[in-house]
Amino acid sequence: MDYLALYVTLKLALVTTVILMVIAAPIAYLLAYYRFPGKSLLEALVYLPMALPPTVIGFYLIIVMSPKGFIGHAWESLTGGSLLFTFLGITIASIIYSIPFAVSPMKAAFSKIDRRLLENAYVLGLSKRATFLRVIIPNSLNGIAAAAVLVFLHSIGAFGVLLMVGGSIPGETKVASIAIYEAVETMNYQAAGMIALSFIPISYAFLLLINKLNEDSRT
Amino acid sequence: MTIAASLKKRLKYFDVEVSFSCASKSMMVMIGPSGGGKTTIIRMLAGLTAPDEGQVIFGEEVWFDSARRINVTPQKRRLGYVFQDYNLFPHLNLLDNAAFAAVDKKEVDGLFDLFKISHLRKRKPHMVSGGERQRCAICQALARHPRLLLLDEPFSALDVVTRRGLREELKSLKGSLSCPIIYVTHDINEALFLADEILPVVEGKNDDGWMQRTITREPGEGTAAKGAREPRLSLVY
C-alpha cells in the first residue's frame, strides 16, 4: 500500500486545517459582526471556491503560481525555487479550495452569540480584540471544531486542484486520491482498493464527530 | 461624583429628550411604561448607543458631547451595568464570571458571601436559578469598582418572592456604595421602595405627573394607561 501518499494526504489536511482556522477566524468575525460597503461582494468571493469547478481553481492557481505569475514570481525572487509541484504549492491550493468550509460554520457560530454578551464585555472594559479572544472564541468552540472537521475532510478529498498545481511527485505532492487514480490507470485495482478502503473509517469517524458537535451545540 | 446628562435621540415612534443628574450615594429610579425609552437612556449613559445631541458629564470628565464630538467608549467609562439577563458568560462558572473584570479577584469571595451564592461558585450560569444569576451579575458589576452603577430592570425576569428579597438586599447594599446608582423599572412599588429620587419617563420625556396618574387610577389615555396596568398589578403583592 502507498503509505507515503496517505502520509502526504494527512499532512496536507492537517497543515491546511491549522492554517485555515487562523485565517478564517478574522474573516468570519468580519462577516458576522460588521456591515460595510462591498460586504456581500467579499462574502461571495470567500465562498467562490465552493462554486467553481476544482480544475478552474487549479487553472488560475497555475497562472498565479507559475514563475511568470505574481505569486510565483515573488516566491522565486525570494527563494529561487518554484511553487508549482511543491508541498507548499499544494498547501496554498488546498487552503484556497477549502476556505468556504472554514468560514461558513465559524460565521454561523459567531452570529449566534448574543450581542448583549459582547456589550457586557465592552462595559466591563474589554477591547474588541480581548472580547473576541475571551468571549466569542470560547463560546463558539463547537462551530470552530465543526469548521476544522469539515476542512480536514474536504482537504483529504481534494483531487483536481492538487493534480493541476502539484502533479504527482511521491512524498511531495502525490496525495492518496491521486495515488488511487494512478493505480486504477495502471489497472492495479488491489493497490487502489487498499488506499480507498483506508478512507472509509477516517471519513466515517469524522462525520460522527460532526454530528456529535451539532447535537451538543443544539442543547 | 455626579452624573449629569442631557440627551436627545430620535427613535422610530418618538424622540427621547431628557435631562437629569444623580449624585454619589444616591439612587435615581427611572420609571415609566415599557417601550418608553428608558433602556435607550441607560445605553446612552453606558456608551453603547450614541445620542444624536447632548452631553453626558461624570464629575469633571466629559463622556459625551455632541458639540465637541467627544464620545468616550464604554470600556473607558468604568461603570457597572446589570441587564435584565445576559450579563453572565455561559462558558464560565459563577466565580470566573464575577472575577471577569475584577479589580482584585480576592474581593469576589466577600461579594459572594454577601449575596449568599458562595456555594454556587463552581456552577455554570445555566445550572443556577434566575435570582442567583442576577446576584452574580451584580457581583460582576461591583467587582469592577464601578464609578456609576446602572441597573436596567435587573429583577423583572424573576418571580415575585425572589424579586422582593433581592430588592431588600439591594437597598441594604446601597448605603455601602459610594457611586451614583441609576435603576430602571416599570414597577411603582419597587421605585417607591428603593428611590432617593424618581424620574418618570414616558415616551422619551420626563413626565412628573405619570406616577400620580397611575397610582390614583385616573382614567388615563393612550400608552400611559397601557403601561400603568403593569405597576397596578404589582400593587397586589
Short mmCIF file of C-alpha atoms in Angstrom, two decimals:
data_model
loop_
_atom_site.label_atom_id
_atom_site.label_comp_id
_atom_site.label_asym_id
_atom_site.label_seq_id
_atom_site.Cartn_x
_atom_site.Cartn_y
_atom_site.Cartn_z
CA MET A 1 0.00 0.00 0.00
CA ASP A 2 1.15 3.51 -0.77
CA TYR A 3 1.70 4.72 2.79
CA LEU A 4 3.69 7.68 1.52
CA ALA A 5 0.66 9.03 -0.36
CA LEU A 6 -1.53 8.56 2.72
CA TYR A 7 1.07 10.36 4.81
CA VAL A 8 1.18 13.30 2.36
CA THR A 9 -2.62 13.45 2.40
CA LEU A 10 -2.88 13.53 6.17
CA LYS A 11 -0.03 16.03 6.49
CA LEU A 12 -1.62 18.29 3.90
CA ALA A 13 -5.03 18.07 5.56
CA LEU A 14 -3.59 18.81 8.99
CA VAL A 15 -1.49 21.78 7.86
CA THR A 16 -4.41 23.16 5.84
CA THR A 17 -6.75 22.84 8.81
CA VAL A 18 -4.43 24.57 11.27
CA ILE A 19 -3.61 27.45 8.93
CA LEU A 20 -7.22 27.89 7.81
CA MET A 21 -8.51 28.12 11.38
CA VAL A 22 -6.22 31.10 11.94
CA ILE A 23 -7.04 32.76 8.60
CA ALA A 24 -10.77 32.09 8.65
CA ALA A 25 -11.49 33.33 12.19
CA PRO A 26 -10.97 37.04 11.47
CA ILE A 27 -12.79 36.77 8.13
CA ALA A 28 -15.76 35.07 9.82
CA TYR A 29 -15.68 37.73 12.57
CA LEU A 30 -15.76 40.50 9.98
CA LEU A 31 -18.65 38.88 8.11
CA ALA A 32 -20.60 38.11 11.29
CA TYR A 33 -20.37 41.46 13.06
CA TYR A 34 -19.64 44.26 10.63
CA ARG A 35 -21.58 45.99 7.92
CA PHE A 36 -19.52 47.74 5.31
CA PRO A 37 -19.84 48.63 1.64
CA GLY A 38 -18.96 45.69 -0.59
CA LYS A 39 -19.59 43.15 2.17
CA SER A 40 -21.78 40.92 0.02
CA LEU A 41 -19.15 41.03 -2.72
CA LEU A 42 -16.44 39.97 -0.27
CA GLU A 43 -18.66 37.23 1.13
CA ALA A 44 -19.38 35.84 -2.34
CA LEU A 45 -15.66 35.95 -3.11
CA VAL A 46 -14.86 33.94 0.03
CA TYR A 47 -17.44 31.31 -0.95
CA LEU A 48 -16.45 31.29 -4.65
CA PRO A 49 -14.10 28.26 -4.40
CA MET A 50 -17.10 26.19 -3.34
CA ALA A 51 -18.97 27.13 -6.51
CA LEU A 52 -16.13 26.79 -9.02
CA PRO A 53 -15.01 23.50 -10.59
CA PRO A 54 -11.73 22.45 -8.93
CA THR A 55 -10.00 22.46 -12.30
CA VAL A 56 -10.93 26.11 -12.76
CA ILE A 57 -9.40 26.96 -9.38
CA GLY A 58 -6.39 24.83 -10.32
CA PHE A 59 -6.03 26.64 -13.63
CA TYR A 60 -5.95 30.10 -12.05
CA LEU A 61 -3.61 28.90 -9.32
CA ILE A 62 -1.21 27.66 -12.01
CA ILE A 63 -1.40 31.09 -13.64
CA VAL A 64 -0.53 32.99 -10.44
CA MET A 65 1.96 30.44 -9.10
CA SER A 66 3.93 29.93 -12.28
CA PRO A 67 7.27 31.77 -12.40
CA LYS A 68 5.56 34.43 -14.53
CA GLY A 69 2.58 34.83 -12.19
CA PHE A 70 2.79 37.44 -9.42
CA ILE A 71 2.92 34.99 -6.51
CA GLY A 72 5.25 32.55 -8.27
CA HIS A 73 7.49 35.38 -9.40
CA ALA A 74 7.70 36.89 -5.93
CA TRP A 75 8.41 33.46 -4.43
CA GLU A 76 11.10 32.72 -6.98
CA SER A 77 12.89 36.04 -6.48
CA LEU A 78 12.71 35.44 -2.72
CA THR A 79 13.84 31.81 -2.55
CA GLY A 80 14.98 30.87 -6.03
CA GLY A 81 12.60 27.92 -6.12
CA SER A 82 9.26 27.26 -7.76
CA LEU A 83 5.88 26.98 -6.08
CA LEU A 84 4.36 24.61 -8.62
CA PHE A 85 4.91 20.90 -7.94
CA THR A 86 5.88 21.51 -4.29
CA PHE A 87 4.16 20.69 -1.00
CA LEU A 88 3.91 24.41 -0.23
CA GLY A 89 2.19 24.93 -3.58
CA ILE A 90 -0.47 22.31 -2.92
CA THR A 91 -0.90 23.62 0.63
CA ILE A 92 -1.78 27.06 -0.76
CA ALA A 93 -4.11 25.40 -3.28
CA SER A 94 -5.73 23.33 -0.56
CA ILE A 95 -6.26 26.38 1.66
CA ILE A 96 -7.98 28.31 -1.11
CA TYR A 97 -10.02 25.26 -2.09
CA SER A 98 -11.31 24.78 1.48
CA ILE A 99 -11.71 28.35 2.72
CA PRO A 100 -15.53 28.40 2.39
CA PHE A 101 -15.80 25.33 4.60
CA ALA A 102 -13.86 27.08 7.35
CA VAL A 103 -15.55 30.49 7.18
CA SER A 104 -19.16 29.33 6.91
CA PRO A 105 -19.54 27.35 10.18
CA MET A 106 -17.43 29.86 12.09
CA LYS A 107 -19.53 32.75 10.87
CA ALA A 108 -22.69 30.88 11.89
CA ALA A 109 -21.27 30.21 15.37
CA PHE A 110 -20.14 33.83 15.85
CA SER A 111 -23.51 35.20 14.70
CA LYS A 112 -25.32 33.05 17.24
CA ILE A 113 -23.67 34.75 20.22
CA ASP A 114 -25.97 37.25 21.87
CA ARG A 115 -24.82 40.79 21.21
CA ARG A 116 -25.63 41.73 24.80
CA LEU A 117 -22.83 39.44 25.96
CA LEU A 118 -20.40 41.38 23.81
CA GLU A 119 -21.77 44.68 25.06
CA ASN A 120 -21.34 43.48 28.62
CA ALA A 121 -17.72 42.63 27.84
CA TYR A 122 -17.18 46.15 26.46
CA VAL A 123 -18.78 47.69 29.56
CA LEU A 124 -16.51 45.51 31.69
CA GLY A 125 -13.55 47.10 29.93
CA LEU A 126 -12.57 44.52 27.32
CA SER A 127 -11.35 45.77 23.97
CA LYS A 128 -12.88 44.26 20.83
CA ARG A 129 -9.83 42.08 20.40
CA ALA A 130 -9.96 40.84 24.00
CA THR A 131 -13.70 40.25 23.65
CA PHE A 132 -13.01 38.14 20.56
CA LEU A 133 -10.48 36.02 22.43
CA ARG A 134 -12.18 35.81 25.83
CA VAL A 135 -15.88 35.74 24.91
CA ILE A 136 -16.50 34.96 21.24
CA ILE A 137 -13.98 32.16 20.72
CA PRO A 138 -14.77 30.21 23.94
CA ASN A 139 -18.49 30.37 23.17
CA SER A 140 -18.01 29.21 19.55
CA LEU A 141 -15.89 26.13 20.17
CA ASN A 142 -18.43 23.80 18.60
CA GLY A 143 -18.61 25.88 15.43
CA ILE A 144 -14.83 26.11 15.27
CA ALA A 145 -14.47 22.35 15.74
CA ALA A 146 -17.10 21.75 13.05
CA ALA A 147 -15.17 24.04 10.71
CA ALA A 148 -11.93 22.15 11.45
CA VAL A 149 -13.51 18.75 10.77
CA LEU A 150 -15.14 19.93 7.55
CA VAL A 151 -11.89 21.46 6.29
CA PHE A 152 -9.96 18.32 7.17
CA LEU A 153 -12.43 16.07 5.34
CA HIS A 154 -12.62 18.37 2.36
CA SER A 155 -8.81 18.53 2.13
CA ILE A 156 -8.28 14.77 2.18
CA GLY A 157 -10.73 14.55 -0.72
CA ALA A 158 -9.09 17.19 -2.91
CA PHE A 159 -8.01 15.87 -6.29
CA GLY A 160 -8.29 18.01 -9.40
CA VAL A 161 -6.94 21.21 -7.94
CA LEU A 162 -3.94 19.40 -6.40
CA LEU A 163 -3.19 17.43 -9.56
CA MET A 164 -3.06 20.63 -11.59
CA VAL A 165 -0.92 22.59 -9.15
CA GLY A 166 1.24 19.80 -7.75
CA GLY A 167 1.32 17.00 -10.25
CA SER A 168 2.20 13.65 -8.71
CA ILE A 169 5.59 13.68 -7.06
CA PRO A 170 5.86 10.84 -4.50
CA GLY A 171 6.43 12.13 -0.96
CA GLU A 172 5.87 15.73 -2.04
CA THR A 173 2.62 16.25 -3.91
CA LYS A 174 1.27 12.77 -4.58
CA VAL A 175 -1.74 12.54 -2.26
CA ALA A 176 -3.86 9.45 -1.71
CA SER A 177 -6.63 10.46 -4.11
CA ILE A 178 -4.05 10.89 -6.86
CA ALA A 179 -2.44 7.56 -5.91
CA ILE A 180 -5.82 5.84 -6.29
CA TYR A 181 -6.32 7.46 -9.67
CA GLU A 182 -2.90 6.38 -10.88
CA ALA A 183 -3.30 2.84 -9.56
CA VAL A 184 -6.58 2.49 -11.45
CA GLU A 185 -4.96 3.93 -14.58
CA THR A 186 -2.36 1.18 -14.44
CA MET A 187 -5.07 -1.44 -13.73
CA ASN A 188 -3.66 -2.06 -10.22
CA TYR A 189 -7.06 -2.44 -8.56
CA GLN A 190 -5.68 -4.05 -5.44
CA ALA A 191 -3.48 -1.06 -4.59
CA ALA A 192 -6.33 1.35 -5.38
CA GLY A 193 -8.69 -0.67 -3.20
CA MET A 194 -6.36 -0.66 -0.22
CA ILE A 195 -5.99 3.14 -0.20
CA ALA A 196 -9.69 3.64 -0.92
CA LEU A 197 -10.64 1.39 1.97
CA SER A 198 -8.46 3.33 4.40
CA PHE A 199 -10.52 6.46 3.72
CA ILE A 200 -13.79 4.95 4.87
CA PRO A 201 -13.08 4.67 8.62
CA ILE A 202 -11.39 8.10 8.68
CA SER A 203 -14.26 9.88 6.95
CA TYR A 204 -16.87 7.95 8.90
CA ALA A 205 -15.28 8.77 12.25
CA PHE A 206 -15.10 12.45 11.39
CA LEU A 207 -18.74 12.54 10.28
CA LEU A 208 -19.76 11.01 13.60
CA LEU A 209 -17.74 13.73 15.29
CA ILE A 210 -19.56 16.45 13.30
CA ASN A 211 -22.95 15.02 14.24
CA LYS A 212 -21.92 14.93 17.87
CA LEU A 213 -20.79 18.56 17.73
CA ASN A 214 -24.04 19.63 16.07
CA GLU A 215 -26.05 17.87 18.76
CA ASP A 216 -24.01 19.48 21.51
CA SER A 217 -24.44 22.94 20.09
CA ARG A 218 -28.20 22.47 19.93
CA THR A 219 -28.53 21.68 23.63
CA MET B 1 -19.10 62.42 41.79
CA THR B 2 -22.26 63.37 39.97
CA ILE B 3 -23.51 62.06 36.66
CA ALA B 4 -25.29 64.73 34.67
CA ALA B 5 -26.86 64.05 31.31
CA SER B 6 -28.87 65.93 28.77
CA LEU B 7 -29.82 63.67 25.91
CA LYS B 8 -31.66 63.81 22.62
CA LYS B 9 -32.19 60.82 20.41
CA ARG B 10 -34.61 60.26 17.58
CA LEU B 11 -36.33 56.89 17.82
CA LYS B 12 -38.82 55.30 15.48
CA TYR B 13 -42.05 56.28 17.25
CA PHE B 14 -40.96 59.18 19.46
CA ASP B 15 -37.95 61.26 20.41
CA VAL B 16 -36.01 60.85 23.64
CA GLU B 17 -35.37 64.23 25.23
CA VAL B 18 -34.39 64.24 28.89
CA SER B 19 -32.07 65.97 31.33
CA PHE B 20 -31.21 64.71 34.77
CA SER B 21 -28.43 64.34 37.27
CA CYS B 22 -27.66 61.91 40.04
CA ALA B 23 -25.13 62.40 42.82
CA SER B 24 -22.90 59.89 44.62
CA LYS B 25 -24.58 57.73 47.24
CA SER B 26 -27.91 58.46 45.67
CA MET B 27 -30.23 56.16 43.79
CA MET B 28 -32.28 57.59 40.99
CA VAL B 29 -35.07 55.36 39.78
CA MET B 30 -36.17 55.86 36.21
CA ILE B 31 -39.72 54.65 35.91
CA GLY B 32 -42.26 54.54 33.13
CA PRO B 33 -44.17 52.24 30.82
CA SER B 34 -42.30 49.62 28.85
CA GLY B 35 -41.07 50.81 25.47
CA GLY B 36 -40.81 54.37 26.74
CA GLY B 37 -37.09 54.84 26.04
CA LYS B 38 -35.67 54.00 29.48
CA THR B 39 -33.24 51.37 28.20
CA THR B 40 -32.13 53.70 25.40
CA ILE B 41 -31.31 56.34 28.00
CA ILE B 42 -29.31 53.86 30.09
CA ARG B 43 -27.46 52.65 26.98
CA MET B 44 -26.53 56.24 26.17
CA LEU B 45 -25.05 56.62 29.66
CA ALA B 46 -23.07 53.41 29.20
CA GLY B 47 -21.77 54.49 25.80
CA LEU B 48 -23.44 51.62 23.95
CA THR B 49 -25.74 53.94 21.99
CA ALA B 50 -24.73 57.42 20.87
CA PRO B 51 -27.21 60.26 21.45
CA ASP B 52 -27.99 62.48 18.46
CA GLU B 53 -27.35 65.54 20.60
CA GLY B 54 -26.45 66.38 24.15
CA GLN B 55 -23.90 65.78 26.87
CA VAL B 56 -23.02 63.19 29.45
CA ILE B 57 -20.74 64.52 32.13
CA PHE B 58 -19.39 62.48 35.00
CA GLY B 59 -17.75 64.63 37.66
CA GLU B 60 -15.11 66.55 35.73
CA GLU B 61 -14.99 64.05 32.88
CA VAL B 62 -16.87 64.58 29.66
CA TRP B 63 -18.13 61.22 28.45
CA PHE B 64 -20.19 62.54 25.59
CA ASP B 65 -20.54 65.92 23.97
CA SER B 66 -22.11 66.17 20.54
CA ALA B 67 -20.89 69.75 20.01
CA ARG B 68 -17.27 68.83 20.77
CA ARG B 69 -17.54 65.42 19.11
CA ILE B 70 -16.49 63.61 22.27
CA ASN B 71 -17.72 60.06 22.79
CA VAL B 72 -15.79 58.02 25.35
CA THR B 73 -16.01 54.27 24.70
CA PRO B 74 -17.88 52.04 27.18
CA GLN B 75 -14.55 50.41 28.08
CA LYS B 76 -13.16 53.69 29.42
CA ARG B 77 -16.25 54.81 31.36
CA ARG B 78 -15.63 52.19 34.06
CA LEU B 79 -19.20 51.65 35.08
CA GLY B 80 -21.29 48.71 36.16
CA TYR B 81 -24.27 47.73 34.05
CA VAL B 82 -26.64 44.98 35.10
CA PHE B 83 -29.14 43.92 32.44
CA GLN B 84 -32.37 42.01 32.90
CA ASP B 85 -30.41 38.91 31.86
CA TYR B 86 -27.41 38.10 29.66
CA ASN B 87 -24.75 39.55 31.94
CA LEU B 88 -23.07 36.22 32.56
CA PHE B 89 -20.82 34.45 30.11
CA PRO B 90 -22.15 30.92 29.53
CA HIS B 91 -18.70 29.30 29.28
CA LEU B 92 -17.53 30.47 32.72
CA ASN B 93 -18.63 29.39 36.19
CA LEU B 94 -20.11 31.97 38.54
CA LEU B 95 -16.81 32.70 40.24
CA ASP B 96 -14.97 33.32 36.97
CA ASN B 97 -17.89 35.41 35.75
CA ALA B 98 -17.77 37.67 38.78
CA ALA B 99 -13.96 37.83 38.62
CA PHE B 100 -14.06 38.54 34.87
CA ALA B 101 -13.17 42.21 35.23
CA ALA B 102 -12.50 42.35 38.95
CA VAL B 103 -10.02 44.92 40.24
CA ASP B 104 -8.99 42.48 42.96
CA LYS B 105 -10.07 38.89 42.39
CA LYS B 106 -9.92 38.17 46.13
CA GLU B 107 -12.83 40.52 46.74
CA VAL B 108 -15.16 38.26 44.80
CA ASP B 109 -15.33 35.79 47.68
CA GLY B 110 -16.57 38.52 50.01
CA LEU B 111 -19.19 39.62 47.48
CA PHE B 112 -20.34 36.02 47.05
CA ASP B 113 -20.72 35.71 50.83
CA LEU B 114 -22.68 38.95 50.93
CA PHE B 115 -25.04 37.75 48.19
CA LYS B 116 -25.18 34.22 49.61
CA ILE B 117 -24.02 32.42 46.46
CA SER B 118 -20.64 31.14 47.72
CA HIS B 119 -21.81 27.53 47.47
CA LEU B 120 -22.55 28.02 43.74
CA ARG B 121 -19.19 29.41 42.73
CA LYS B 122 -18.25 26.44 40.54
CA ARG B 123 -21.63 26.21 38.79
CA LYS B 124 -22.18 27.43 35.26
CA PRO B 125 -24.88 30.11 34.80
CA HIS B 126 -27.39 27.71 33.21
CA MET B 127 -27.19 25.47 36.30
CA VAL B 128 -28.45 28.08 38.77
CA SER B 129 -31.74 29.95 39.15
CA GLY B 130 -32.54 33.34 37.64
CA GLY B 131 -32.24 35.04 41.01
CA GLU B 132 -28.82 33.51 41.63
CA ARG B 133 -27.71 34.60 38.17
CA GLN B 134 -28.75 38.19 38.89
CA ARG B 135 -26.94 38.10 42.23
CA CYS B 136 -23.82 37.01 40.39
CA ALA B 137 -24.36 39.72 37.76
CA ILE B 138 -24.41 42.35 40.50
CA CYS B 139 -21.20 40.86 41.96
CA GLN B 140 -19.64 41.01 38.49
CA ALA B 141 -20.51 44.69 38.17
CA LEU B 142 -19.40 45.59 41.72
CA ALA B 143 -16.08 43.70 41.48
CA ARG B 144 -15.01 46.16 38.84
CA HIS B 145 -15.30 49.03 41.33
CA PRO B 146 -17.69 50.94 39.12
CA ARG B 147 -17.84 54.70 39.27
CA LEU B 148 -21.51 54.56 38.28
CA LEU B 149 -23.92 51.66 38.63
CA LEU B 150 -26.66 51.16 36.06
CA LEU B 151 -29.35 48.58 36.77
CA ASP B 152 -31.81 48.01 33.93
CA GLU B 153 -34.81 46.07 35.28
CA PRO B 154 -32.40 43.63 36.92
CA PHE B 155 -35.11 41.70 38.75
CA SER B 156 -38.05 41.84 36.38
CA ALA B 157 -37.49 38.35 34.95
CA LEU B 158 -37.74 36.88 38.46
CA ASP B 159 -40.68 35.63 40.48
CA VAL B 160 -42.27 37.97 43.00
CA VAL B 161 -40.78 36.46 46.15
CA THR B 162 -37.22 36.39 44.79
CA ARG B 163 -37.69 39.90 43.47
CA ARG B 164 -38.73 41.26 46.84
CA GLY B 165 -35.79 39.56 48.55
CA LEU B 166 -33.28 40.97 46.09
CA ARG B 167 -34.88 44.38 46.28
CA GLU B 168 -34.27 44.40 50.02
CA GLU B 169 -30.70 43.19 49.63
CA LEU B 170 -30.05 45.94 47.14
CA LYS B 171 -31.49 48.55 49.46
CA SER B 172 -29.25 47.45 52.32
CA LEU B 173 -26.25 47.36 49.97
CA LYS B 174 -26.93 50.89 48.76
CA GLY B 175 -25.51 52.51 51.87
CA SER B 176 -22.12 50.89 51.39
CA LEU B 177 -21.72 52.06 47.78
CA SER B 178 -20.24 55.44 47.11
CA CYS B 179 -21.18 55.77 43.43
CA PRO B 180 -24.37 57.13 41.90
CA ILE B 181 -26.89 54.40 41.07
CA ILE B 182 -29.46 54.59 38.32
CA TYR B 183 -32.17 51.98 38.47
CA VAL B 184 -34.70 51.33 35.73
CA THR B 185 -38.06 49.72 36.44
CA HIS B 186 -41.69 49.83 35.40
CA ASP B 187 -42.78 48.76 38.88
CA ILE B 188 -44.01 51.62 41.06
CA ASN B 189 -43.65 49.65 44.31
CA GLU B 190 -40.04 48.94 43.52
CA ALA B 191 -39.45 52.58 42.70
CA LEU B 192 -41.01 53.85 45.91
CA PHE B 193 -39.10 51.27 47.94
CA LEU B 194 -35.66 51.98 46.51
CA ALA B 195 -35.54 55.51 45.21
CA ASP B 196 -33.91 58.61 46.58
CA GLU B 197 -35.13 60.39 43.50
CA ILE B 198 -37.63 59.33 40.88
CA LEU B 199 -37.52 60.24 37.21
CA PRO B 200 -40.68 59.19 35.40
CA VAL B 201 -40.08 58.78 31.67
CA VAL B 202 -42.96 58.46 29.24
CA GLU B 203 -42.34 58.33 25.50
CA GLY B 204 -38.82 59.56 25.95
CA LYS B 205 -39.71 62.63 28.03
CA ASN B 206 -39.76 63.39 31.72
CA ASP B 207 -43.39 63.28 32.87
CA ASP B 208 -43.67 64.06 36.58
CA GLY B 209 -47.41 63.56 36.64
CA TRP B 210 -47.23 59.96 35.42
CA MET B 211 -46.76 58.32 38.82
CA GLN B 212 -49.66 60.13 40.37
CA ARG B 213 -51.94 59.45 37.44
CA THR B 214 -51.04 55.79 37.60
CA ILE B 215 -51.46 55.33 41.34
CA THR B 216 -54.68 57.28 41.63
CA ARG B 217 -56.04 55.30 38.71
CA GLU B 218 -57.17 58.35 36.90
CA PRO B 219 -58.59 57.23 33.60
CA GLY B 220 -55.50 57.70 31.51
CA GLU B 221 -55.24 57.74 27.78
CA GLY B 222 -53.07 56.00 25.23
CA THR B 223 -49.78 54.47 26.19
CA ALA B 224 -49.64 55.91 29.70
CA ALA B 225 -52.77 53.98 30.61
CA LYS B 226 -51.46 50.85 28.92
CA GLY B 227 -48.16 50.92 30.77
CA ALA B 228 -49.88 51.69 34.06
CA ARG B 229 -51.51 48.29 34.15
CA GLU B 230 -48.23 46.58 34.94
CA PRO B 231 -47.44 48.54 38.12
CA ARG B 232 -51.05 48.28 39.27
CA LEU B 233 -50.82 44.54 39.10
CA SER B 234 -47.72 44.61 41.23
CA LEU B 235 -49.50 46.61 43.95
CA VAL B 236 -51.31 43.40 44.82
CA TYR B 237 -48.17 41.88 46.25
#
